[in-house]
Amino acid sequence: MQMNIKVPDEFEAQVHNDMLQIAVEAFKQAGKREELPNYMSKKQATSYAGVSFNTLQKMIAQGLRVSIVGGVQRISKQAIDDFYKENEI
């Protein structure tokens, strides 16, 4: 069964603009994530993971893998992706 609903042109235009704005913002965020290096500083990792620094520290305590080379800590995108996948419920 198909239903046709007529809405005012102004409403339709507003919904269109809102959806376009949401899509543009989503693409911007995705682009920023892709600009990050494969091995990130903790600050970069918080941006990639979408969490605060304190939450990142908790994730590390819960098993998020950190690479340490020459005393420098780096977290890979893959480690974050794996951590999220391992903790899905």
mmCIF file with all atom_site columns, C-alpha atoms in Angstrom:
data_model
loop_
_atom_site.group_PDB
_atom_site.id
_atom_site.type_symbol
_atom_site.label_atom_id
_atom_site.label_alt_id
_atom_site.label_comp_id
_atom_site.label_asym_id
_atom_site.label_entity_id
_atom_site.label_seq_id
_atom_site.pdbx_PDB_ins_code
_atom_site.Cartn_x
_atom_site.Cartn_y
_atom_site.Cartn_z
_atom_site.occupancy
_atom_site.B_iso_or_equiv
_atom_site.pdbx_formal_charge
_atom_site.auth_seq_id
_atom_site.auth_comp_id
_atom_site.auth_asym_id
_atom_site.auth_atom_id
_atom_site.pdbx_PDB_model_num
ATOM 1  C CA . MET A 1 1  ? 0.000  0.000  0.000  1.00 0.00 ? 1  MET A CA 1
ATOM 2  C CA . GLN A 1 2  ? 1.457  3.327  -1.056 1.00 0.00 ? 2  GLN A CA 1
ATOM 3  C CA . MET A 1 3  ? 0.627  6.546  0.769  1.00 0.00 ? 3  MET A CA 1
ATOM 4  C CA . ASN A 1 4  ? 1.110  9.980  -0.699 1.00 0.00 ? 4  ASN A CA 1
ATOM 5  C CA . ILE A 1 5  ? 1.527  12.740 1.842  1.00 0.00 ? 5  ILE A CA 1
ATOM 6  C CA . LYS A 1 6  ? 1.595  16.354 0.754  1.00 0.00 ? 6  LYS A CA 1
ATOM 7  C CA . VAL A 1 7  ? 3.726  18.694 2.851  1.00 0.00 ? 7  VAL A CA 1
ATOM 8  C CA . PRO A 1 8  ? 4.298  22.411 2.358  1.00 0.00 ? 8  PRO A CA 1
ATOM 9  C CA . ASP A 1 9  ? 7.170  23.267 -0.007 1.00 0.00 ? 9  ASP A CA 1
ATOM 10 C CA . GLU A 1 10 ? 8.929  25.232 2.762  1.00 0.00 ? 10 GLU A CA 1
ATOM 11 C CA . PHE A 1 11 ? 8.922  22.167 5.043  1.00 0.00 ? 11 PHE A CA 1
ATOM 12 C CA . GLU A 1 12 ? 10.272 19.937 2.286  1.00 0.00 ? 12 GLU A CA 1
ATOM 13 C CA . ALA A 1 13 ? 13.024 22.462 1.526  1.00 0.00 ? 13 ALA A CA 1
ATOM 14 C CA . GLN A 1 14 ? 13.982 22.706 5.209  1.00 0.00 ? 14 GLN A CA 1
ATOM 15 C CA . VAL A 1 15 ? 14.182 18.912 5.571  1.00 0.00 ? 15 VAL A CA 1
ATOM 16 C CA . HIS A 1 16 ? 16.312 18.747 2.421  1.00 0.00 ? 16 HIS A CA 1
ATOM 17 C CA . ASN A 1 17 ? 18.684 21.447 3.718  1.00 0.00 ? 17 ASN A CA 1
ATOM 18 C CA . ASP A 1 18 ? 18.933 19.808 7.144  1.00 0.00 ? 18 ASP A CA 1
ATOM 19 C CA . MET A 1 19 ? 19.755 16.421 5.622  1.00 0.00 ? 19 MET A CA 1
ATOM 20 C CA . LEU A 1 20 ? 22.322 17.973 3.304  1.00 0.00 ? 20 LEU A CA 1
ATOM 21 C CA . GLN A 1 21 ? 24.000 19.756 6.226  1.00 0.00 ? 21 GLN A CA 1
ATOM 22 C CA . ILE A 1 22 ? 24.158 16.501 8.223  1.00 0.00 ? 22 ILE A CA 1
ATOM 23 C CA . ALA A 1 23 ? 25.683 14.665 5.254  1.00 0.00 ? 23 ALA A CA 1
ATOM 24 C CA . VAL A 1 24 ? 28.292 17.394 4.695  1.00 0.00 ? 24 VAL A CA 1
ATOM 25 C CA . GLU A 1 25 ? 29.313 17.290 8.366  1.00 0.00 ? 25 GLU A CA 1
ATOM 26 C CA . ALA A 1 26 ? 29.577 13.486 8.304  1.00 0.00 ? 26 ALA A CA 1
ATOM 27 C CA . PHE A 1 27 ? 31.875 13.621 5.258  1.00 0.00 ? 27 PHE A CA 1
ATOM 28 C CA . LYS A 1 28 ? 34.033 16.294 6.923  1.00 0.00 ? 28 LYS A CA 1
ATOM 29 C CA . GLN A 1 29 ? 34.454 14.148 10.028 1.00 0.00 ? 29 GLN A CA 1
ATOM 30 C CA . ALA A 1 30 ? 35.256 11.075 7.940  1.00 0.00 ? 30 ALA A CA 1
ATOM 31 C CA . GLY A 1 31 ? 37.837 13.081 5.997  1.00 0.00 ? 31 GLY A CA 1
ATOM 32 C CA . LYS A 1 32 ? 39.530 14.261 9.183  1.00 0.00 ? 32 LYS A CA 1
ATOM 33 C CA . ARG A 1 33 ? 39.772 10.678 10.444 1.00 0.00 ? 33 ARG A CA 1
ATOM 34 C CA . GLU A 1 34 ? 41.398 9.584  7.180  1.00 0.00 ? 34 GLU A CA 1
ATOM 35 C CA . GLU A 1 35 ? 43.996 12.377 7.411  1.00 0.00 ? 35 GLU A CA 1
ATOM 36 C CA . LEU A 1 36 ? 45.371 10.927 10.638 1.00 0.00 ? 36 LEU A CA 1
ATOM 37 C CA . PRO A 1 37 ? 48.485 8.731  10.359 1.00 0.00 ? 37 PRO A CA 1
ATOM 38 C CA . ASN A 1 38 ? 48.218 4.960  10.841 1.00 0.00 ? 38 ASN A CA 1
ATOM 39 C CA . TYR A 1 39 ? 50.177 5.228  14.099 1.00 0.00 ? 39 TYR A CA 1
ATOM 40 C CA . MET A 1 40 ? 48.850 8.118  16.159 1.00 0.00 ? 40 MET A CA 1
ATOM 41 C CA . SER A 1 41 ? 49.775 10.020 19.273 1.00 0.00 ? 41 SER A CA 1
ATOM 42 C CA . LYS A 1 42 ? 47.328 9.706  22.135 1.00 0.00 ? 42 LYS A CA 1
ATOM 43 C CA . LYS A 1 43 ? 45.884 13.105 21.236 1.00 0.00 ? 43 LYS A CA 1
ATOM 44 C CA . GLN A 1 44 ? 45.290 12.006 17.654 1.00 0.00 ? 44 GLN A CA 1
ATOM 45 C CA . ALA A 1 45 ? 43.903 8.677  18.882 1.00 0.00 ? 45 ALA A CA 1
ATOM 46 C CA . THR A 1 46 ? 41.277 10.470 20.983 1.00 0.00 ? 46 THR A CA 1
ATOM 47 C CA . SER A 1 47 ? 40.062 12.211 17.827 1.00 0.00 ? 47 SER A CA 1
ATOM 48 C CA . TYR A 1 48 ? 40.027 8.999  15.791 1.00 0.00 ? 48 TYR A CA 1
ATOM 49 C CA . ALA A 1 49 ? 38.230 7.056  18.532 1.00 0.00 ? 49 ALA A CA 1
ATOM 50 C CA . GLY A 1 50 ? 35.857 9.925  19.295 1.00 0.00 ? 50 GLY A CA 1
ATOM 51 C CA . VAL A 1 51 ? 36.607 9.875  23.020 1.00 0.00 ? 51 VAL A CA 1
ATOM 52 C CA . SER A 1 52 ? 38.209 12.078 25.679 1.00 0.00 ? 52 SER A CA 1
ATOM 53 C CA . PHE A 1 53 ? 41.771 11.591 26.874 1.00 0.00 ? 53 PHE A CA 1
ATOM 54 C CA . ASN A 1 54 ? 40.523 10.031 30.131 1.00 0.00 ? 54 ASN A CA 1
ATOM 55 C CA . THR A 1 55 ? 38.359 7.561  28.232 1.00 0.00 ? 55 THR A CA 1
ATOM 56 C CA . LEU A 1 56 ? 41.324 6.642  26.022 1.00 0.00 ? 56 LEU A CA 1
ATOM 57 C CA . GLN A 1 57 ? 43.358 5.937  29.161 1.00 0.00 ? 57 GLN A CA 1
ATOM 58 C CA . LYS A 1 58 ? 40.548 3.655  30.407 1.00 0.00 ? 58 LYS A CA 1
ATOM 59 C CA . MET A 1 59 ? 40.502 1.877  27.054 1.00 0.00 ? 59 MET A CA 1
ATOM 60 C CA . ILE A 1 60 ? 44.245 1.281  27.342 1.00 0.00 ? 60 ILE A CA 1
ATOM 61 C CA . ALA A 1 61 ? 43.730 -0.126 30.856 1.00 0.00 ? 61 ALA A CA 1
ATOM 62 C CA . GLN A 1 62 ? 41.059 -2.430 29.371 1.00 0.00 ? 62 GLN A CA 1
ATOM 63 C CA . GLY A 1 63 ? 43.420 -3.779 26.730 1.00 0.00 ? 63 GLY A CA 1
ATOM 64 C CA . LEU A 1 64 ? 43.748 -1.256 23.886 1.00 0.00 ? 64 LEU A CA 1
ATOM 65 C CA . ARG A 1 65 ? 47.139 -2.035 22.355 1.00 0.00 ? 65 ARG A CA 1
ATOM 66 C CA . VAL A 1 66 ? 49.820 0.670  22.493 1.00 0.00 ? 66 VAL A CA 1
ATOM 67 C CA . SER A 1 67 ? 53.129 0.473  20.609 1.00 0.00 ? 67 SER A CA 1
ATOM 68 C CA . ILE A 1 68 ? 56.191 1.888  22.351 1.00 0.00 ? 68 ILE A CA 1
ATOM 69 C CA . VAL A 1 69 ? 59.298 2.539  20.268 1.00 0.00 ? 69 VAL A CA 1
ATOM 70 C CA . GLY A 1 70 ? 62.177 4.473  21.763 1.00 0.00 ? 70 GLY A CA 1
ATOM 71 C CA . GLY A 1 71 ? 59.939 5.551  24.638 1.00 0.00 ? 71 GLY A CA 1
ATOM 72 C CA . VAL A 1 72 ? 57.351 7.061  22.256 1.00 0.00 ? 72 VAL A CA 1
ATOM 73 C CA . GLN A 1 73 ? 53.815 5.712  22.566 1.00 0.00 ? 73 GLN A CA 1
ATOM 74 C CA . ARG A 1 74 ? 51.697 5.295  19.456 1.00 0.00 ? 74 ARG A CA 1
ATOM 75 C CA . ILE A 1 75 ? 48.272 3.757  18.912 1.00 0.00 ? 75 ILE A CA 1
ATOM 76 C CA . SER A 1 76 ? 47.334 2.364  15.527 1.00 0.00 ? 76 SER A CA 1
ATOM 77 C CA . LYS A 1 77 ? 44.005 2.871  13.816 1.00 0.00 ? 77 LYS A CA 1
ATOM 78 C CA . GLN A 1 78 ? 43.786 -0.906 13.533 1.00 0.00 ? 78 GLN A CA 1
ATOM 79 C CA . ALA A 1 79 ? 44.264 -1.323 17.299 1.00 0.00 ? 79 ALA A CA 1
ATOM 80 C CA . ILE A 1 80 ? 41.366 1.060  17.966 1.00 0.00 ? 80 ILE A CA 1
ATOM 81 C CA . ASP A 1 81 ? 39.152 -0.614 15.373 1.00 0.00 ? 81 ASP A CA 1
ATOM 82 C CA . ASP A 1 82 ? 39.990 -4.044 16.824 1.00 0.00 ? 82 ASP A CA 1
ATOM 83 C CA . PHE A 1 83 ? 39.336 -2.834 20.382 1.00 0.00 ? 83 PHE A CA 1
ATOM 84 C CA . TYR A 1 84 ? 35.901 -1.551 19.432 1.00 0.00 ? 84 TYR A CA 1
ATOM 85 C CA . LYS A 1 85 ? 35.110 -4.795 17.572 1.00 0.00 ? 85 LYS A CA 1
ATOM 86 C CA . GLU A 1 86 ? 36.264 -6.948 20.517 1.00 0.00 ? 86 GLU A CA 1
ATOM 87 C CA . ASN A 1 87 ? 34.055 -4.958 22.882 1.00 0.00 ? 87 ASN A CA 1
ATOM 88 C CA . GLU A 1 88 ? 30.848 -5.054 20.871 1.00 0.00 ? 88 GLU A CA 1
ATOM 89 C CA . ILE A 1 89 ? 27.873 -6.366 22.777 1.00 0.00 ? 89 ILE A CA 1
#
